[in-house]
Every structure is written in C-alpha cells, then in structure tokens.
Tab-separated table of C-alpha atoms in Angstrom:
chain	number	residue	atom	x	y	z
A	409	MET	CA	-29.137	-35.818	143.979
A	410	SER	CA	-28.996	-36.275	140.135
A	411	SER	CA	-27.009	-38.887	138.337
A	412	LYS	CA	-24.536	-36.201	137.269
A	413	ASP	CA	-24.084	-34.857	140.793
A	414	LYS	CA	-23.620	-38.357	142.111
A	415	VAL	CA	-20.772	-39.124	139.560
A	416	ILE	CA	-19.153	-35.870	140.314
A	417	SER	CA	-19.403	-36.293	144.159
A	418	ILE	CA	-17.800	-39.873	143.850
A	419	LEU	CA	-15.007	-38.636	141.707
A	420	LYS	CA	-14.464	-35.831	144.208
A	421	GLU	CA	-13.962	-38.168	147.093
A	422	LYS	CA	-12.257	-40.837	145.153
A	423	GLY	CA	-10.041	-39.200	142.564
A	424	SER	CA	-9.454	-41.294	139.408
A	425	VAL	CA	-11.895	-44.245	139.221
A	426	PRO	CA	-12.269	-47.255	136.732
A	427	GLN	CA	-15.530	-46.848	134.879
A	428	SER	CA	-16.653	-50.224	136.025
A	429	GLU	CA	-16.156	-49.450	139.474
A	430	LEU	CA	-17.765	-46.176	139.031
A	431	GLY	CA	-20.891	-48.115	138.067
A	432	LYS	CA	-20.919	-49.999	141.285
A	433	LEU	CA	-20.332	-46.955	143.436
A	434	SER	CA	-23.096	-44.836	141.707
A	435	GLY	CA	-25.512	-47.608	141.390
A	436	LEU	CA	-26.143	-46.575	137.787
A	437	SER	CA	-26.593	-49.044	135.053
A	438	LYS	CA	-23.897	-49.397	132.481
A	439	SER	CA	-25.810	-47.778	129.746
A	440	ARG	CA	-27.025	-44.938	131.990
A	441	LEU	CA	-23.524	-44.312	133.256
A	442	SER	CA	-22.171	-44.252	129.772
A	443	GLU	CA	-24.719	-41.622	128.866
A	444	VAL	CA	-23.997	-39.529	131.787
A	445	LEU	CA	-20.213	-39.554	131.293
A	446	SER	CA	-20.701	-38.542	127.684
A	447	GLU	CA	-22.623	-35.622	128.736
A	448	LEU	CA	-20.102	-34.701	131.292
A	449	GLU	CA	-17.285	-35.084	128.863
A	450	LYS	CA	-18.874	-32.740	126.461
A	451	GLU	CA	-19.352	-30.140	129.188
A	452	GLY	CA	-15.762	-30.407	130.008
A	453	VAL	CA	-16.472	-31.744	133.630
A	454	VAL	CA	-14.934	-35.149	133.221
A	455	LYS	CA	-11.954	-36.942	131.397
A	456	ARG	CA	-11.650	-40.525	130.427
A	457	ARG	CA	-8.559	-42.517	129.291
A	458	LYS	CA	-7.690	-45.897	128.326
A	459	VAL	CA	-5.666	-48.208	130.897
A	460	LEU	CA	-4.757	-51.542	130.332
A	461	GLY	CA	-6.195	-52.336	127.186
A	462	LYS	CA	-9.840	-51.309	126.649
A	463	ASN	CA	-10.463	-50.421	130.282
A	464	LEU	CA	-11.452	-46.901	131.057
A	465	GLU	CA	-10.331	-44.513	133.952
A	466	VAL	CA	-12.569	-41.532	134.757
A	467	SER	CA	-11.448	-38.390	136.617
A	468	LEU	CA	-12.749	-34.826	137.054
A	469	SER	CA	-11.259	-32.282	134.527
A	470	GLN	CA	-8.501	-30.192	136.362
A	471	ASP	CA	-9.603	-27.481	134.062
A	472	ARG	CA	-12.831	-27.265	136.159
A	473	PHE	CA	-12.413	-28.991	139.423
A	474	LEU	CA	-9.567	-28.765	141.902
A	475	ARG	CA	-9.173	-30.626	145.193
A	476	LEU	CA	-7.005	-28.901	147.796
A	477	GLY	CA	-5.452	-30.587	150.882
A	478	ILE	CA	-4.228	-28.828	153.940
A	479	ILE	CA	-3.375	-29.943	157.545
A	480	ARG	CA	-5.437	-28.943	160.534
A	481	ALA	CA	-3.207	-25.953	161.404
A	482	ALA	CA	-3.136	-22.187	161.902
A	483	GLU	CA	-0.728	-22.007	158.895
A	484	TYR	CA	-2.762	-21.628	155.821
A	485	PRO	CA	-5.119	-18.591	156.108
A	486	PHE	CA	-3.836	-17.525	152.723
A	487	ILE	CA	-5.766	-20.239	150.983
A	488	ILE	CA	-8.989	-18.298	151.281
A	489	PRO	CA	-8.051	-15.651	148.838
A	490	PHE	CA	-6.223	-18.438	146.703
A	491	ILE	CA	-9.556	-20.309	146.583
A	492	LYS	CA	-11.214	-17.246	145.693
A	493	ASN	CA	-9.056	-16.492	142.891
A	494	LEU	CA	-9.174	-19.821	141.583
A	495	GLU	CA	-13.035	-19.668	141.639
A	496	ASN	CA	-12.995	-16.190	139.890
A	497	ARG	CA	-11.196	-18.150	137.134
A	498	GLY	CA	-13.922	-20.759	136.818
A	499	TYR	CA	-12.474	-23.503	138.948
A	500	ASN	CA	-14.786	-25.301	141.558
A	501	VAL	CA	-12.465	-25.933	144.522
A	502	THR	CA	-13.038	-28.429	147.420
A	503	VAL	CA	-10.910	-28.347	150.600
A	504	LYS	CA	-9.975	-31.530	152.569
A	505	ILE	CA	-8.458	-31.288	155.940
A	506	TYR	CA	-5.959	-33.756	157.154
A	507	GLU	CA	-4.301	-34.637	160.323
A	508	ASN	CA	-0.836	-35.227	159.204
A	509	GLY	CA	1.254	-34.570	156.170
A	510	VAL	CA	1.888	-38.364	155.148
A	511	ASP	CA	-1.772	-39.096	154.556
A	512	LEU	CA	-2.331	-35.797	152.576
A	513	THR	CA	0.786	-36.247	150.431
A	514	ARG	CA	-0.039	-39.791	149.673
A	515	ASP	CA	-3.370	-38.917	148.460
A	516	LEU	CA	-1.679	-36.070	146.240
A	517	VAL	CA	0.549	-38.511	144.661
A	518	GLU	CA	-2.333	-41.157	144.117
A	519	GLY	CA	-4.468	-38.581	142.440
A	520	LYS	CA	-7.007	-38.070	145.247
A	521	LEU	CA	-5.930	-34.465	145.385
A	522	ASP	CA	-4.748	-31.992	142.630
A	523	LEU	CA	-2.819	-29.781	144.864
A	524	GLY	CA	-1.715	-29.610	148.539
A	525	LEU	CA	-0.045	-27.786	151.275
A	526	SER	CA	1.949	-30.296	153.535
A	527	PRO	CA	5.491	-30.419	155.020
A	528	ILE	CA	8.375	-29.629	152.425
A	529	ILE	CA	10.357	-32.624	153.605
A	530	THR	CA	7.356	-34.937	152.979
A	531	GLN	CA	6.765	-33.535	149.664
A	532	MET	CA	10.353	-34.125	148.745
A	533	ILE	CA	10.469	-37.625	149.790
A	534	PHE	CA	7.241	-38.557	147.787
A	535	SER	CA	8.317	-36.465	144.728
A	536	THR	CA	11.657	-38.366	144.665
A	537	ILE	CA	9.921	-41.710	144.862
A	538	TYR	CA	6.868	-41.251	142.613
A	539	ARG	CA	8.146	-38.330	140.386
A	540	ASN	CA	4.374	-37.029	139.707
A	541	ILE	CA	4.108	-34.102	141.998
A	542	ARG	CA	5.782	-30.543	141.705
A	543	ILE	CA	6.782	-28.340	144.584
A	544	ILE	CA	5.689	-24.913	143.308
A	545	GLY	CA	5.630	-22.486	146.179
A	546	GLY	CA	6.339	-21.592	149.700
A	547	GLY	CA	3.679	-20.824	152.343
A	548	ALA	CA	4.826	-20.036	155.892
A	549	LYS	CA	8.026	-20.202	158.103
A	550	GLY	CA	7.964	-21.087	161.711
A	551	GLY	CA	4.926	-21.978	163.788
A	552	GLY	CA	6.602	-25.107	165.372
A	553	GLY	CA	7.852	-25.650	168.720
A	554	ILE	CA	8.110	-28.374	171.664
A	555	ILE	CA	5.670	-28.422	174.622
A	556	GLY	CA	7.233	-30.065	177.775
A	557	LYS	CA	10.680	-31.075	178.336
A	558	THR	CA	13.261	-30.661	175.366
A	559	CYS	CA	14.888	-33.972	176.075
A	560	ASN	CA	14.493	-37.719	176.155
A	561	ARG	CA	11.340	-39.032	174.515
A	562	ILE	CA	9.396	-36.780	172.247
A	563	ALA	CA	6.382	-37.324	170.113
A	564	SER	CA	6.288	-35.995	166.638
A	565	THR	CA	4.473	-36.618	163.442
A	566	VAL	CA	6.379	-38.786	161.174
A	567	MET	CA	8.132	-37.550	158.076
A	568	SER	CA	7.373	-33.924	159.114
A	569	SER	CA	9.092	-30.371	159.681
A	570	MET	CA	8.389	-31.079	163.445
A	571	GLU	CA	10.414	-34.088	163.205
A	572	ILE	CA	13.378	-32.568	161.311
A	573	TRP	CA	13.427	-29.526	163.493
A	574	ALA	CA	13.497	-31.550	166.614
A	575	PHE	CA	16.387	-33.565	165.573
A	576	SER	CA	18.172	-30.448	164.246
A	577	GLU	CA	18.060	-28.814	167.617
A	578	PHE	CA	18.280	-31.645	170.120
A	579	LYS	CA	20.574	-34.359	168.915
A	580	ASN	CA	20.058	-37.097	171.428
A	581	ILE	CA	16.312	-37.148	171.703
A	582	GLU	CA	14.088	-40.260	170.978
A	583	ILE	CA	11.173	-39.552	168.520
A	584	ILE	CA	8.002	-41.340	169.353
A	585	PRO	CA	5.983	-41.645	166.068
A	586	SER	CA	2.596	-39.924	166.000
A	587	TYR	CA	-0.073	-39.378	163.231
A	588	SER	CA	-1.976	-36.521	164.531
A	589	SER	CA	-1.872	-33.470	166.999
A	590	TYR	CA	-4.554	-35.085	169.124
A	591	GLN	CA	-2.464	-38.567	169.522
A	592	MET	CA	0.490	-36.507	170.616
A	593	LEU	CA	-1.529	-34.373	173.109
A	594	ASP	CA	-2.777	-37.699	174.538
A	595	PHE	CA	0.628	-39.160	174.750
A	596	LEU	CA	1.798	-35.998	176.707
A	597	GLU	CA	-1.345	-36.132	178.993
A	598	LYS	CA	-0.672	-39.873	179.831
A	599	GLY	CA	3.132	-39.203	180.517
A	600	ILE	CA	4.055	-41.525	177.669
A	601	VAL	CA	6.449	-38.931	176.306
A	602	ASP	CA	8.156	-36.096	178.117
A	603	GLY	CA	7.436	-33.511	175.307
A	604	ILE	CA	5.710	-33.023	171.933
A	605	ALA	CA	6.841	-31.311	168.737
A	606	ILE	CA	3.775	-29.775	167.520
A	607	TRP	CA	2.544	-26.671	165.385
A	608	GLU	CA	0.202	-23.792	165.753
A	609	PRO	CA	-2.614	-23.072	167.064
A	610	PHE	CA	-1.786	-25.855	169.617
A	611	LEU	CA	1.207	-24.384	170.845
A	612	SER	CA	-0.609	-21.099	171.713
A	613	ILE	CA	-3.548	-22.907	173.151
A	614	LEU	CA	-1.026	-24.845	175.390
A	615	GLU	CA	1.037	-22.022	176.160
A	616	ARG	CA	-2.314	-20.238	177.355
A	617	LYS	CA	-2.697	-23.070	179.671
A	618	GLY	CA	0.628	-22.498	181.289
A	619	HIS	CA	2.828	-25.106	179.388
A	620	LYS	CA	6.255	-24.155	178.599
A	621	VAL	CA	6.992	-23.637	175.087
A	622	HIS	CA	10.287	-23.941	173.061
A	623	ARG	CA	9.830	-22.440	169.592
A	624	PHE	CA	11.905	-23.714	166.633
A	625	THR	CA	13.975	-21.317	164.511
A	626	PRO	CA	11.579	-20.141	161.671
A	627	LEU	CA	12.033	-22.254	158.651
A	628	HIS	CA	9.652	-23.116	155.913
A	629	CYS	CA	7.354	-25.789	156.975
A	630	CYS	CA	4.410	-26.659	154.576
A	631	THR	CA	4.747	-25.846	150.818
A	632	LEU	CA	2.383	-25.954	147.762
A	633	ALA	CA	2.840	-29.233	145.599
A	634	VAL	CA	0.583	-29.925	142.636
A	635	ARG	CA	0.108	-32.952	140.315
A	636	ASP	CA	2.444	-32.683	137.359
A	637	THR	CA	-0.488	-33.131	135.003
A	638	MET	CA	-1.760	-29.700	136.018
A	639	ASP	CA	-0.842	-26.349	134.443
A	640	TRP	CA	1.342	-25.673	137.293
A	641	GLU	CA	2.603	-22.324	135.991
A	642	ARG	CA	-0.955	-20.927	135.867
A	643	ILE	CA	-1.497	-22.142	139.367
A	644	LYS	CA	1.672	-20.766	140.773
A	645	ASN	CA	0.782	-17.308	139.244
A	646	ILE	CA	-2.652	-17.315	140.813
A	647	TYR	CA	-1.055	-18.462	144.140
A	648	GLU	CA	1.482	-15.660	144.211
A	649	GLU	CA	-1.106	-13.065	143.302
A	650	SER	CA	-3.363	-14.387	146.047
A	651	PHE	CA	-0.539	-13.905	148.620
A	652	SER	CA	-0.405	-10.222	148.042
A	653	TRP	CA	-4.229	-10.017	148.497
A	654	PHE	CA	-3.787	-11.937	151.595
A	655	LYS	CA	-1.178	-9.814	153.119
A	656	SER	CA	-3.198	-6.552	152.552
A	657	SER	CA	-6.050	-7.681	154.675
A	658	MET	CA	-4.821	-10.543	156.801
A	659	ASP	CA	-7.354	-10.386	159.609
A	660	ARG	CA	-10.156	-10.662	157.045
A	661	TRP	CA	-8.894	-13.949	155.839
A	662	ILE	CA	-7.962	-15.371	159.173
A	663	SER	CA	-11.730	-14.765	160.196
A	664	SER	CA	-12.937	-16.695	157.105
A	665	TYR	CA	-10.228	-19.249	157.797
A	666	SER	CA	-11.343	-19.893	161.346
A	667	ASN	CA	-14.778	-20.604	160.089
A	668	LEU	CA	-13.147	-23.246	157.668
A	669	LEU	CA	-11.245	-25.044	160.515
A	670	ASN	CA	-13.912	-24.378	163.095
A	671	ILE	CA	-11.188	-22.965	165.688
A	672	ASP	CA	-11.791	-19.690	167.441
A	673	TYR	CA	-10.763	-16.420	165.529
A	674	ASN	CA	-8.884	-15.093	168.514
A	675	ILE	CA	-6.754	-18.135	168.898
A	676	LEU	CA	-5.883	-18.268	165.122
A	677	LYS	CA	-5.084	-14.400	165.061
A	678	GLU	CA	-2.739	-15.009	167.991
A	679	ALA	CA	-1.099	-18.080	166.574
A	680	SER	CA	-0.734	-16.382	163.040
A	681	LYS	CA	1.866	-14.096	164.781
A	682	ASN	CA	4.220	-17.006	165.001
A	683	TYR	CA	4.349	-17.333	161.271
A	684	GLU	CA	6.389	-15.455	158.546
A	685	PHE	CA	4.081	-15.728	155.333
A	686	ASP	CA	6.054	-16.130	152.336
A	687	TYR	CA	5.133	-17.719	148.974
A	688	TYR	CA	8.849	-17.420	147.597
A	689	LEU	CA	10.629	-20.729	148.131
A	690	ASP	CA	14.370	-21.535	147.486
A	691	LEU	CA	14.548	-25.568	147.296
A	692	ASN	CA	18.297	-25.377	147.068
A	693	GLU	CA	18.444	-23.259	150.244
A	694	PHE	CA	16.107	-25.896	152.111
A	695	LYS	CA	18.412	-28.838	150.521
A	696	ASN	CA	21.627	-27.204	151.802
A	697	ALA	CA	19.998	-26.753	155.459
A	698	LEU	CA	19.071	-30.458	155.338
A	699	LYS	CA	22.650	-31.449	154.287
A	700	ASN	CA	24.021	-29.515	157.304
A	701	SER	CA	21.762	-31.633	159.407
A	702	GLY	CA	23.197	-34.819	157.729
A	703	ILE	CA	20.141	-35.515	155.653
A	704	PHE	CA	20.269	-35.741	151.763
A	705	ILE	CA	17.247	-36.090	149.406
A	706	PRO	CA	18.202	-36.239	145.709
A	707	ILE	CA	15.417	-34.238	144.316
C-alpha cells in the first residue's frame, strides 16, 4: 500500500485526525507525512484546519469522499442507486454497517461518518444535543414489530423506533435495553424476556420459523441525516432522484443490497414488502406524533 493510500485508509476509518496522531498511525516520518498531505491537499483529497493554536486536524474532503452508515436491516435497498448516483458525480463512497442506531448516530456527530440512516428519534435527540447534523430525508415506513408475548418484559434497542413504537402500543411493558438484533434474539431464546421489538428481516425470518408476530403501525423509522458541513441540498437532490430510480426496478436493487448485507435475496425481497419506501419526510408530523405519546424533543 502506498503512503497516500495508507493515509486515506486511516482517515476513512477514523474520520478527522490530528496530524501528529496521523503520523503515529501511518508510521510515516513527520517530513514524509507532510509531503503526502501536501500532495493530497493539491489533489483535493484531504483538508487540513487549525485547531487549538498551531495544531492541525486532517480529514478527507467531503467533495470527494463520503462515508455512509446504515443499520443491519432490510430497510435500505434504496442506498444502492443512491451510491451509484453519488459515484457518477465523482464521490468515492464507503458503507459501514452498524448493529444499532446509537453507535451509528454517535459516529455521525463525531465526524466518523458523513451521512447516515438511523432511527429518526435517535437523530432528533443527537441533533438537539450536538447541533452539527441535519435530517434531510425519509427512507422507509414500517418494518418493525414484536416477536413473542406483547406484555411484560420486552427487549428493544435503546433510543430507537422499536422502543418508541413498543411504548406507544403497549403502555405497561418493561423495556430491557439491547444493543443489537443478535442480543435480543439471545435474550428471547434464553427466556430473559417475553418478547422482542425487532425489525426486518428478522421479523420475516422468525415468522417463517413459526413465531407469532405483532407488526407495528407503519411510521417512519430511519431517516437520512448528514453532517452540517456538507452541501446538504445537493445530497438531498441526489437522494430524491435516486428514490425514483429505486422504485422503477426494486428487485434489481434488492438483489445488490442482499450482496452488501450477505443476506439471502429471497428473505430480503419478502421482508421489503413490509415497508413503505418514501423519501419525503415531514418532521413536524413526526414531532406531533411523539407529543401525542407524551414525548417532546425541541428540535
């Protein structure tokens, strides 16, 4: 791997990095690193900015490189045409798959991602606290439900659509916090909980195995948020254009998406029928729905 490729690889993984730390991570001498960064700056690949006096922070240029985060779910086959559209406009896109929305959205506000699809409730809370991300589009409605008994102790990922929907439909349940679909499945198998609030494709997989499924009312789950340093209007336009492309040939994109997730195509195709795909998002409508459930977030 060349010195340039090594630096780019580190920045893709770490996000913004102090130049002094980048030297340690790359193993390059101070003078060689300075040469490499100067070349990459001229090529428009990286950007450097001063922080805390003379210290320099290095990051990949958002005009060239984008890091997209998604959750391991059947929910995002539309990202395949979105990525292709971004690449056609000169972006180099890297996808990172997460097990829950909290970790994904934390990486987004910390600059380790440039854009991400995670639960709207998670994004609203983080954007209220950090004020450095912007929610710019919808994604899919529905796709969530409860496996097992809809009473007593239910496992759910924290700060998620599953948690909100479970509380909205079943007032007296106790939520046992979880941090991945696999942890919830383990809780259910061991009898630690009576049911789990989980998403597709796990609902369809478990339903095939004979489990009883209660599906939530279709509401927006995950939405697209971006760092506020980005040209969000341009990204939003590309995103909306990609949705039309997705809907014109959904099976094709689901097939490519199954390769990305390494999940069987037939399972994803079946699971996708339980979503309503829609890039349009009315944040006020969602906020009013939360208020009716007794939740207020001042975004």
